[in-house]
């Protein structure tokens, strides 16, 4: 009788949780029915999972910097999305330049095909055709975005660092607009094709088609995440960052170099944002001035779902958001496919309803 009594109490005290659990069970049952009945092939299901993992890794990678900023500096940086955009544009400008400098004028290449510049198919940028230009572009994307984030901190955030979080948040919105329209000033306001998809090889793994760019994203994304983990857990600097996140005043009293930790936070956050922006363009093949801004809501959703301030929460939240947005397409077909991203936000709301602190909970860099 005791399990029965506990069940009745759960239904009475948390009916929402019971409803969500019932819906989840129905969806899982329907998924198995589709797989067994032939309505959904294993290859198509695997494709959804792979796409969700790629998207989730990118969102999680970008979310690490946002989470670090919040845990150590105490404000939500709305300019983070535009760091992503600048990482994409700076990196791909260099990748274009190196790939086509022997055939085209440097100006058109640096503007990534704007105006009368060469088309993506003419330059032929891809990981297999021009691997050195792709790697160099990634390095520049990271370095340039680190420079942007440090400059913004020096001239905007540092003078008002003693203000409350709302003041910093509003300042970050102003920075976001300034950075976004600087891209329009130097480049363009439309969407431009960048990579030459026709030259990207694909591999068939049990019916799941994976291309070389997606593999590159997964390898680079996992390597960067492992690097962040080792930094936070195995180095003195990582311990100092965790101490700052837990108690900034106590960290100052114990002699932790606060400014050095803040500088490192911007370097990590900016660098990872730049890398994420560059890799997003690598997988989708197009670039736009509002690229990071459009991703920012998904990044915030991942960070909030995972637990604001938790690096691992941002990663897990990104993976959950990515998988939810892709797997929902099993049921959202045709015109309903546009609701894939709202499903991810709905999942975030459900998680917060029953675990307000997020999956990992608590403000911590770990």
mmCIF file of C-alpha atoms in Angstrom:
data_model
loop_
_atom_site.group_PDB
_atom_site.id
_atom_site.type_symbol
_atom_site.label_atom_id
_atom_site.label_comp_id
_atom_site.label_asym_id
_atom_site.label_seq_id
_atom_site.Cartn_x
_atom_site.Cartn_y
_atom_site.Cartn_z
ATOM 1 C CA UNK A 1 0.000 0.000 0.000
ATOM 2 C CA UNK A 2 2.937 2.360 0.623
ATOM 3 C CA UNK A 3 3.905 2.745 -3.095
ATOM 4 C CA UNK A 4 0.220 3.335 -3.866
ATOM 5 C CA UNK A 5 0.034 6.040 -1.185
ATOM 6 C CA UNK A 6 3.195 7.706 -2.504
ATOM 7 C CA UNK A 7 1.722 7.653 -6.008
ATOM 8 C CA UNK A 8 -1.495 9.308 -4.861
ATOM 9 C CA UNK A 9 0.490 11.943 -2.971
ATOM 10 C CA UNK A 10 2.604 12.669 -6.061
ATOM 11 C CA UNK A 11 -0.522 13.083 -8.222
ATOM 12 C CA UNK A 12 -2.053 15.397 -5.633
ATOM 13 C CA UNK A 13 1.052 17.522 -4.951
ATOM 14 C CA UNK A 14 2.681 17.594 -8.411
ATOM 15 C CA UNK A 15 0.048 16.927 -11.067
ATOM 16 C CA UNK A 16 2.108 18.781 -13.687
ATOM 17 C CA UNK A 17 5.018 16.387 -13.270
ATOM 18 C CA UNK A 18 2.681 13.418 -13.689
ATOM 19 C CA UNK A 19 1.239 14.900 -16.894
ATOM 20 C CA UNK A 20 4.714 15.577 -18.323
ATOM 21 C CA UNK A 21 5.836 12.045 -17.454
ATOM 22 C CA UNK A 22 2.719 10.598 -19.111
ATOM 23 C CA UNK A 23 3.294 12.652 -22.289
ATOM 24 C CA UNK A 24 6.956 11.571 -22.348
ATOM 25 C CA UNK A 25 5.959 7.910 -22.060
ATOM 26 C CA UNK A 26 3.431 8.295 -24.861
ATOM 27 C CA UNK A 27 6.047 9.891 -27.118
ATOM 28 C CA UNK A 28 8.566 7.130 -26.380
ATOM 29 C CA UNK A 29 5.911 4.486 -27.042
ATOM 30 C CA UNK A 30 4.944 6.198 -30.312
ATOM 31 C CA UNK A 31 8.629 6.426 -31.307
ATOM 32 C CA UNK A 32 9.091 2.676 -30.849
ATOM 33 C CA UNK A 33 5.862 2.030 -32.726
ATOM 34 C CA UNK A 34 7.100 4.123 -35.650
ATOM 35 C CA UNK A 35 10.479 2.359 -35.658
ATOM 36 C CA UNK A 36 8.966 -1.119 -35.476
ATOM 37 C CA UNK A 37 6.099 -0.354 -37.848
ATOM 38 C CA UNK A 38 8.246 1.167 -40.579
ATOM 39 C CA UNK A 39 6.907 4.707 -40.242
ATOM 40 C CA UNK A 40 10.385 5.828 -39.204
ATOM 41 C CA UNK A 41 13.511 4.116 -40.467
ATOM 42 C CA UNK A 42 16.502 3.658 -38.124
ATOM 43 C CA UNK A 43 18.644 5.629 -40.605
ATOM 44 C CA UNK A 44 16.284 8.629 -40.493
ATOM 45 C CA UNK A 45 16.129 8.448 -36.703
ATOM 46 C CA UNK A 46 19.924 8.283 -36.567
ATOM 47 C CA UNK A 47 20.095 11.318 -38.830
ATOM 48 C CA UNK A 48 17.925 13.317 -36.449
ATOM 49 C CA UNK A 49 20.116 12.283 -33.505
ATOM 50 C CA UNK A 50 23.339 13.180 -35.345
ATOM 51 C CA UNK A 51 21.994 16.586 -36.419
ATOM 52 C CA UNK A 52 20.851 17.253 -32.859
ATOM 53 C CA UNK A 53 24.277 16.370 -31.462
ATOM 54 C CA UNK A 54 26.041 18.698 -33.924
ATOM 55 C CA UNK A 55 23.684 21.584 -33.145
ATOM 56 C CA UNK A 56 23.837 20.833 -29.414
ATOM 57 C CA UNK A 57 27.643 20.847 -29.367
ATOM 58 C CA UNK A 58 27.705 24.272 -31.029
ATOM 59 C CA UNK A 59 25.124 25.697 -28.633
ATOM 60 C CA UNK A 60 26.930 24.185 -25.639
ATOM 61 C CA UNK A 61 30.300 25.502 -26.839
ATOM 62 C CA UNK A 62 28.932 29.024 -27.166
ATOM 63 C CA UNK A 63 27.057 28.685 -23.866
ATOM 64 C CA UNK A 64 30.226 28.004 -21.854
ATOM 65 C CA UNK A 65 31.390 31.612 -22.233
ATOM 66 C CA UNK A 66 27.977 33.004 -21.347
ATOM 67 C CA UNK A 67 27.840 30.796 -18.259
ATOM 68 C CA UNK A 68 31.357 31.795 -17.165
ATOM 69 C CA UNK A 69 30.517 35.474 -17.549
ATOM 70 C CA UNK A 70 27.438 35.133 -15.383
ATOM 71 C CA UNK A 71 29.074 33.047 -12.662
ATOM 72 C CA UNK A 72 32.171 35.245 -12.280
ATOM 73 C CA UNK A 73 30.986 38.726 -13.302
ATOM 74 C CA UNK A 74 27.350 38.410 -12.255
ATOM 75 C CA UNK A 75 25.507 39.612 -15.359
ATOM 76 C CA UNK A 76 23.976 38.207 -18.528
ATOM 77 C CA UNK A 77 26.075 39.451 -21.452
ATOM 78 C CA UNK A 78 23.711 40.113 -24.361
ATOM 79 C CA UNK A 79 26.684 41.031 -26.544
ATOM 80 C CA UNK A 80 27.779 37.391 -26.480
ATOM 81 C CA UNK A 81 25.776 36.627 -29.615
ATOM 82 C CA UNK A 82 27.599 39.343 -31.516
ATOM 83 C CA UNK A 83 30.960 38.002 -30.370
ATOM 84 C CA UNK A 84 29.825 34.846 -32.172
ATOM 85 C CA UNK A 85 29.040 36.872 -35.314
ATOM 86 C CA UNK A 86 32.399 38.649 -35.272
ATOM 87 C CA UNK A 87 34.181 35.341 -34.808
ATOM 88 C CA UNK A 88 32.396 34.022 -37.884
ATOM 89 C CA UNK A 89 33.139 37.049 -40.082
ATOM 90 C CA UNK A 90 36.765 37.530 -39.002
ATOM 91 C CA UNK A 91 37.587 33.842 -39.364
ATOM 92 C CA UNK A 92 35.917 33.368 -42.736
ATOM 93 C CA UNK A 93 37.449 36.568 -44.119
ATOM 94 C CA UNK A 94 40.884 35.074 -43.464
ATOM 95 C CA UNK A 95 39.858 31.621 -44.711
ATOM 96 C CA UNK A 96 38.615 33.197 -47.978
ATOM 97 C CA UNK A 97 41.765 35.277 -48.327
ATOM 98 C CA UNK A 98 44.108 32.314 -47.929
ATOM 99 C CA UNK A 99 42.044 30.045 -50.178
ATOM 100 C CA UNK A 100 41.745 32.463 -53.099
ATOM 101 C CA UNK A 101 44.590 34.977 -52.890
ATOM 102 C CA UNK A 102 46.367 33.374 -55.850
ATOM 103 C CA UNK A 103 43.318 33.915 -58.105
ATOM 104 C CA UNK A 104 41.294 36.884 -56.834
ATOM 105 C CA UNK A 105 41.775 40.382 -55.419
ATOM 106 C CA UNK A 106 42.300 40.517 -51.660
ATOM 107 C CA UNK A 107 39.525 43.085 -51.152
ATOM 108 C CA UNK A 108 36.743 40.897 -52.497
ATOM 109 C CA UNK A 109 38.039 37.910 -50.544
ATOM 110 C CA UNK A 110 38.241 39.785 -47.234
ATOM 111 C CA UNK A 111 34.647 40.949 -47.710
ATOM 112 C CA UNK A 112 33.606 37.280 -48.076
ATOM 113 C CA UNK A 113 32.073 37.585 -51.508
ATOM 114 C CA UNK A 114 30.271 40.900 -51.020
ATOM 115 C CA UNK A 115 29.360 42.881 -54.133
ATOM 116 C CA UNK A 116 31.273 41.596 -57.125
ATOM 117 C CA UNK A 117 33.478 39.324 -55.032
ATOM 118 C CA UNK A 118 34.040 35.668 -55.998
ATOM 119 C CA UNK A 119 31.275 33.133 -55.339
ATOM 120 C CA UNK A 120 31.777 30.260 -52.857
ATOM 121 C CA UNK A 121 32.043 27.736 -55.678
ATOM 122 C CA UNK A 122 34.793 29.795 -57.307
ATOM 123 C CA UNK A 123 36.913 30.039 -54.150
ATOM 124 C CA UNK A 124 36.190 26.418 -53.224
ATOM 125 C CA UNK A 125 36.587 26.704 -49.458
ATOM 126 C CA UNK A 126 36.086 23.378 -47.653
ATOM 127 C CA UNK A 127 37.866 21.260 -45.052
ATOM 128 C CA UNK A 128 39.063 18.797 -47.690
ATOM 129 C CA UNK A 129 39.865 21.226 -50.522
ATOM 130 C CA UNK A 130 41.534 24.004 -48.471
ATOM 131 C CA UNK A 131 42.251 22.540 -45.008
ATOM 132 C CA UNK A 132 44.982 25.043 -44.086
ATOM 133 C CA UNK A 133 42.711 28.010 -44.779
ATOM 134 C CA UNK A 134 39.954 26.449 -42.646
ATOM 135 C CA UNK A 135 42.345 25.877 -39.712
ATOM 136 C CA UNK A 136 43.852 29.361 -40.052
ATOM 137 C CA UNK A 137 40.367 30.876 -40.122
ATOM 138 C CA UNK A 138 39.456 29.082 -36.913
ATOM 139 C CA UNK A 139 42.583 30.393 -35.174
ATOM 140 C CA UNK A 140 41.864 33.943 -36.336
ATOM 141 C CA UNK A 141 38.202 33.677 -35.293
ATOM 142 C CA UNK A 142 39.271 32.734 -31.760
ATOM 143 C CA UNK A 143 42.036 35.369 -31.539
ATOM 144 C CA UNK A 144 39.961 38.196 -33.005
ATOM 145 C CA UNK A 145 36.970 37.538 -30.745
ATOM 146 C CA UNK A 146 39.248 37.375 -27.704
ATOM 147 C CA UNK A 147 40.533 40.824 -28.697
ATOM 148 C CA UNK A 148 36.994 42.170 -29.133
ATOM 149 C CA UNK A 149 35.840 40.832 -25.759
ATOM 150 C CA UNK A 150 38.902 42.239 -23.942
ATOM 151 C CA UNK A 151 38.481 45.634 -25.628
ATOM 152 C CA UNK A 152 34.783 45.796 -24.728
ATOM 153 C CA UNK A 153 35.601 44.883 -21.137
ATOM 154 C CA UNK A 154 38.349 47.513 -20.922
ATOM 155 C CA UNK A 155 36.341 50.407 -22.321
ATOM 156 C CA UNK A 156 32.745 49.534 -21.376
ATOM 157 C CA UNK A 157 32.384 46.977 -18.597
ATOM 158 C CA UNK A 158 35.375 47.724 -16.370
ATOM 159 C CA UNK A 159 34.416 51.377 -15.679
ATOM 160 C CA UNK A 160 30.942 50.289 -14.517
ATOM 161 C CA UNK A 161 31.888 46.941 -12.969
ATOM 162 C CA UNK A 162 30.851 48.107 -9.496
ATOM 163 C CA UNK A 163 27.327 48.823 -10.748
ATOM 164 C CA UNK A 164 24.506 46.311 -10.376
ATOM 165 C CA UNK A 165 23.815 43.513 -12.813
ATOM 166 C CA UNK A 166 20.952 45.383 -14.518
ATOM 167 C CA UNK A 167 23.234 48.277 -15.465
ATOM 168 C CA UNK A 168 25.783 45.900 -16.959
ATOM 169 C CA UNK A 169 23.052 43.972 -18.773
ATOM 170 C CA UNK A 170 21.679 47.158 -20.380
ATOM 171 C CA UNK A 171 25.213 48.207 -21.332
ATOM 172 C CA UNK A 172 25.730 44.810 -22.964
ATOM 173 C CA UNK A 173 22.603 45.330 -25.092
ATOM 174 C CA UNK A 174 24.092 48.609 -26.344
ATOM 175 C CA UNK A 175 27.385 46.852 -27.091
ATOM 176 C CA UNK A 176 25.485 44.132 -28.962
ATOM 177 C CA UNK A 177 23.814 46.635 -31.308
ATOM 178 C CA UNK A 178 27.086 48.478 -31.898
ATOM 179 C CA UNK A 179 28.970 45.289 -32.771
ATOM 180 C CA UNK A 180 26.162 44.004 -34.970
ATOM 181 C CA UNK A 181 25.937 47.088 -37.130
ATOM 182 C CA UNK A 182 29.688 47.405 -37.389
ATOM 183 C CA UNK A 183 29.466 44.092 -39.255
ATOM 184 C CA UNK A 184 26.866 45.635 -41.577
ATOM 185 C CA UNK A 185 29.165 48.639 -42.086
ATOM 186 C CA UNK A 186 32.227 46.580 -42.987
ATOM 187 C CA UNK A 187 30.536 43.630 -44.725
ATOM 188 C CA UNK A 188 26.823 43.454 -45.641
ATOM 189 C CA UNK A 189 23.331 43.073 -44.217
ATOM 190 C CA UNK A 190 22.206 40.059 -46.231
ATOM 191 C CA UNK A 191 22.946 36.364 -46.049
ATOM 192 C CA UNK A 192 25.859 35.093 -48.108
ATOM 193 C CA UNK A 193 26.927 31.599 -49.122
ATOM 194 C CA UNK A 194 30.429 30.771 -47.902
ATOM 195 C CA UNK A 195 31.495 27.150 -48.209
ATOM 196 C CA UNK A 196 31.469 25.027 -51.329
ATOM 197 C CA UNK A 197 29.128 22.219 -50.292
ATOM 198 C CA UNK A 198 29.680 20.346 -53.553
ATOM 199 C CA UNK A 199 33.297 19.658 -52.576
ATOM 200 C CA UNK A 200 32.542 18.361 -49.072
ATOM 201 C CA UNK A 201 32.696 14.549 -48.972
ATOM 202 C CA UNK A 202 29.973 12.617 -47.152
ATOM 203 C CA UNK A 203 30.142 9.234 -45.460
ATOM 204 C CA UNK A 204 27.316 6.741 -45.114
ATOM 205 C CA UNK A 205 27.372 5.081 -41.692
ATOM 206 C CA UNK A 206 24.516 2.599 -41.539
ATOM 207 C CA UNK A 207 22.313 4.877 -43.584
ATOM 208 C CA UNK A 208 23.194 8.004 -41.592
ATOM 209 C CA UNK A 209 24.913 10.508 -43.888
ATOM 210 C CA UNK A 210 27.688 12.471 -42.174
ATOM 211 C CA UNK A 211 29.766 15.040 -44.029
ATOM 212 C CA UNK A 212 33.354 16.080 -43.341
ATOM 213 C CA UNK A 213 32.370 19.489 -42.008
ATOM 214 C CA UNK A 214 30.104 17.960 -39.372
ATOM 215 C CA UNK A 215 32.862 15.583 -38.313
ATOM 216 C CA UNK A 216 35.236 18.537 -38.016
ATOM 217 C CA UNK A 217 32.750 20.386 -35.810
ATOM 218 C CA UNK A 218 32.312 17.407 -33.476
ATOM 219 C CA UNK A 219 36.072 16.802 -33.156
ATOM 220 C CA UNK A 220 36.929 20.480 -32.576
ATOM 221 C CA UNK A 221 33.962 21.049 -30.253
ATOM 222 C CA UNK A 222 34.766 18.041 -28.056
ATOM 223 C CA UNK A 223 38.468 18.990 -27.956
ATOM 224 C CA UNK A 224 37.661 22.536 -26.801
ATOM 225 C CA UNK A 225 35.223 21.277 -24.157
ATOM 226 C CA UNK A 226 37.787 18.807 -22.797
ATOM 227 C CA UNK A 227 40.317 21.644 -22.720
ATOM 228 C CA UNK A 228 37.951 23.824 -20.657
ATOM 229 C CA UNK A 229 37.323 20.904 -18.278
ATOM 230 C CA UNK A 230 41.052 20.347 -17.736
ATOM 231 C CA UNK A 231 41.628 24.065 -17.204
ATOM 232 C CA UNK A 232 38.901 24.352 -14.579
ATOM 233 C CA UNK A 233 39.704 21.138 -12.733
ATOM 234 C CA UNK A 234 43.473 20.660 -13.046
ATOM 235 C CA UNK A 235 45.030 24.147 -12.917
ATOM 236 C CA UNK A 236 45.469 26.825 -10.261
ATOM 237 C CA UNK A 237 43.776 29.309 -12.551
ATOM 238 C CA UNK A 238 40.737 27.050 -12.814
ATOM 239 C CA UNK A 239 40.545 26.738 -9.039
ATOM 240 C CA UNK A 240 40.792 30.524 -8.749
ATOM 241 C CA UNK A 241 37.914 30.903 -11.225
ATOM 242 C CA UNK A 242 35.770 28.479 -9.251
ATOM 243 C CA UNK A 243 36.591 30.354 -6.047
ATOM 244 C CA UNK A 244 35.595 33.651 -7.682
ATOM 245 C CA UNK A 245 32.297 32.152 -8.801
ATOM 246 C CA UNK A 246 31.538 30.884 -5.286
ATOM 247 C CA UNK A 247 32.503 34.013 -3.314
ATOM 248 C CA UNK A 248 34.204 36.967 -4.963
ATOM 249 C CA UNK A 249 34.837 38.892 -1.732
ATOM 250 C CA UNK A 250 36.454 35.890 -0.059
ATOM 251 C CA UNK A 251 38.551 35.255 -3.173
ATOM 252 C CA UNK A 252 39.917 38.805 -2.973
ATOM 253 C CA UNK A 253 40.766 38.431 0.734
ATOM 254 C CA UNK A 254 42.672 35.193 0.094
ATOM 255 C CA UNK A 255 44.885 36.886 -2.499
ATOM 256 C CA UNK A 256 43.361 35.600 -5.731
ATOM 257 C CA UNK A 257 44.200 38.042 -8.578
ATOM 258 C CA UNK A 258 40.662 39.153 -9.375
ATOM 259 C CA UNK A 259 41.506 41.172 -12.484
ATOM 260 C CA UNK A 260 43.555 38.289 -13.853
ATOM 261 C CA UNK A 261 40.658 35.888 -13.371
ATOM 262 C CA UNK A 262 38.236 38.319 -15.022
ATOM 263 C CA UNK A 263 40.615 38.738 -17.953
ATOM 264 C CA UNK A 264 40.870 34.964 -18.316
ATOM 265 C CA UNK A 265 37.068 34.718 -18.225
ATOM 266 C CA UNK A 266 36.800 37.089 -21.176
ATOM 267 C CA UNK A 267 39.563 35.263 -23.042
ATOM 268 C CA UNK A 268 37.835 31.905 -22.582
ATOM 269 C CA UNK A 269 34.334 33.203 -23.236
ATOM 270 C CA UNK A 270 35.323 35.286 -26.254
ATOM 271 C CA UNK A 271 37.516 32.578 -27.753
ATOM 272 C CA UNK A 272 34.857 29.886 -27.462
ATOM 273 C CA UNK A 273 32.199 32.241 -28.855
ATOM 274 C CA UNK A 274 34.408 33.008 -31.854
ATOM 275 C CA UNK A 275 35.092 29.323 -32.442
ATOM 276 C CA UNK A 276 31.366 28.514 -32.200
ATOM 277 C CA UNK A 277 30.454 31.230 -34.706
ATOM 278 C CA UNK A 278 33.077 30.051 -37.167
ATOM 279 C CA UNK A 279 31.959 26.413 -36.843
ATOM 280 C CA UNK A 280 28.272 27.307 -37.235
ATOM 281 C CA UNK A 281 29.053 28.779 -40.650
ATOM 282 C CA UNK A 282 31.119 25.700 -41.488
ATOM 283 C CA UNK A 283 28.085 23.461 -41.016
ATOM 284 C CA UNK A 284 25.299 25.657 -42.438
ATOM 285 C CA UNK A 285 27.339 27.070 -45.331
ATOM 286 C CA UNK A 286 26.006 30.641 -45.063
ATOM 287 C CA UNK A 287 26.883 33.705 -43.012
ATOM 288 C CA UNK A 288 24.800 36.706 -41.880
ATOM 289 C CA UNK A 289 25.372 39.752 -39.692
ATOM 290 C CA UNK A 290 22.712 38.624 -37.192
ATOM 291 C CA UNK A 291 23.987 35.036 -36.998
ATOM 292 C CA UNK A 292 24.904 35.221 -33.307
ATOM 293 C CA UNK A 293 21.852 37.234 -32.334
ATOM 294 C CA UNK A 294 19.548 34.568 -33.749
ATOM 295 C CA UNK A 295 21.460 31.874 -31.844
ATOM 296 C CA UNK A 296 21.497 33.813 -28.582
ATOM 297 C CA UNK A 297 18.016 32.769 -27.451
ATOM 298 C CA UNK A 298 18.893 29.096 -27.903
ATOM 299 C CA UNK A 299 22.161 29.651 -26.013
ATOM 300 C CA UNK A 300 20.340 31.372 -23.152
ATOM 301 C CA UNK A 301 17.815 28.532 -23.083
ATOM 302 C CA UNK A 302 20.637 25.984 -22.832
ATOM 303 C CA UNK A 303 22.437 27.907 -20.076
ATOM 304 C CA UNK A 304 19.256 28.415 -18.051
ATOM 305 C CA UNK A 305 18.154 24.805 -18.477
ATOM 306 C CA UNK A 306 21.562 23.481 -17.485
ATOM 307 C CA UNK A 307 21.842 25.777 -14.468
ATOM 308 C CA UNK A 308 23.011 29.372 -14.732
ATOM 309 C CA UNK A 309 26.733 29.570 -13.986
ATOM 310 C CA UNK A 310 27.476 25.889 -14.557
ATOM 311 C CA UNK A 311 29.849 25.128 -17.427
ATOM 312 C CA UNK A 312 28.764 21.491 -17.557
ATOM 313 C CA UNK A 313 25.160 22.600 -17.309
ATOM 314 C CA UNK A 314 25.643 24.786 -20.399
ATOM 315 C CA UNK A 315 27.084 21.838 -22.323
ATOM 316 C CA UNK A 316 24.331 19.424 -21.280
ATOM 317 C CA UNK A 317 21.664 22.079 -21.818
ATOM 318 C CA UNK A 318 22.988 22.695 -25.322
ATOM 319 C CA UNK A 319 22.871 18.995 -26.152
ATOM 320 C CA UNK A 320 19.316 18.693 -24.804
ATOM 321 C CA UNK A 321 18.169 21.750 -26.793
ATOM 322 C CA UNK A 322 19.835 20.462 -29.962
ATOM 323 C CA UNK A 323 18.419 16.958 -29.661
ATOM 324 C CA UNK A 324 14.936 18.188 -28.734
ATOM 325 C CA UNK A 325 14.782 20.553 -31.722
ATOM 326 C CA UNK A 326 15.782 17.793 -34.168
ATOM 327 C CA UNK A 327 13.932 14.807 -32.673
ATOM 328 C CA UNK A 328 10.715 16.839 -32.522
ATOM 329 C CA UNK A 329 10.758 16.750 -36.347
ATOM 330 C CA UNK A 330 9.708 13.096 -36.077
ATOM 331 C CA UNK A 331 6.249 14.383 -35.168
ATOM 332 C CA UNK A 332 6.372 17.927 -36.544
ATOM 333 C CA UNK A 333 6.240 17.314 -40.285
ATOM 334 C CA UNK A 334 5.385 19.624 -43.183
ATOM 335 C CA UNK A 335 4.309 23.117 -42.125
ATOM 336 C CA UNK A 336 4.684 22.152 -38.458
ATOM 337 C CA UNK A 337 8.471 21.768 -38.807
ATOM 338 C CA UNK A 338 8.858 25.487 -38.059
ATOM 339 C CA UNK A 339 7.807 24.698 -34.467
ATOM 340 C CA UNK A 340 10.970 22.647 -33.796
ATOM 341 C CA UNK A 341 12.759 25.446 -31.926
ATOM 342 C CA UNK A 342 9.678 26.433 -29.862
ATOM 343 C CA UNK A 343 9.555 22.790 -28.719
ATOM 344 C CA UNK A 344 13.083 23.198 -27.347
ATOM 345 C CA UNK A 345 12.016 26.313 -25.413
ATOM 346 C CA UNK A 346 8.958 24.486 -24.138
ATOM 347 C CA UNK A 347 11.205 21.718 -22.833
ATOM 348 C CA UNK A 348 13.278 24.323 -21.017
ATOM 349 C CA UNK A 349 10.144 25.677 -19.341
ATOM 350 C CA UNK A 350 9.109 22.181 -18.240
ATOM 351 C CA UNK A 351 12.551 21.557 -16.732
ATOM 352 C CA UNK A 352 12.454 24.857 -14.840
ATOM 353 C CA UNK A 353 8.938 24.211 -13.544
ATOM 354 C CA UNK A 354 10.134 21.126 -11.684
ATOM 355 C CA UNK A 355 13.765 22.099 -11.135
ATOM 356 C CA UNK A 356 13.985 25.922 -11.046
ATOM 357 C CA UNK A 357 17.742 25.900 -10.454
ATOM 358 C CA UNK A 358 18.339 23.966 -13.690
ATOM 359 C CA UNK A 359 19.704 20.493 -14.349
ATOM 360 C CA UNK A 360 23.034 21.079 -12.622
ATOM 361 C CA UNK A 361 21.743 23.865 -10.346
ATOM 362 C CA UNK A 362 23.703 26.455 -8.415
ATOM 363 C CA UNK A 363 26.095 29.155 -9.555
ATOM 364 C CA UNK A 364 29.431 27.478 -10.186
ATOM 365 C CA UNK A 365 31.978 27.313 -12.959
ATOM 366 C CA UNK A 366 31.970 23.520 -12.681
#
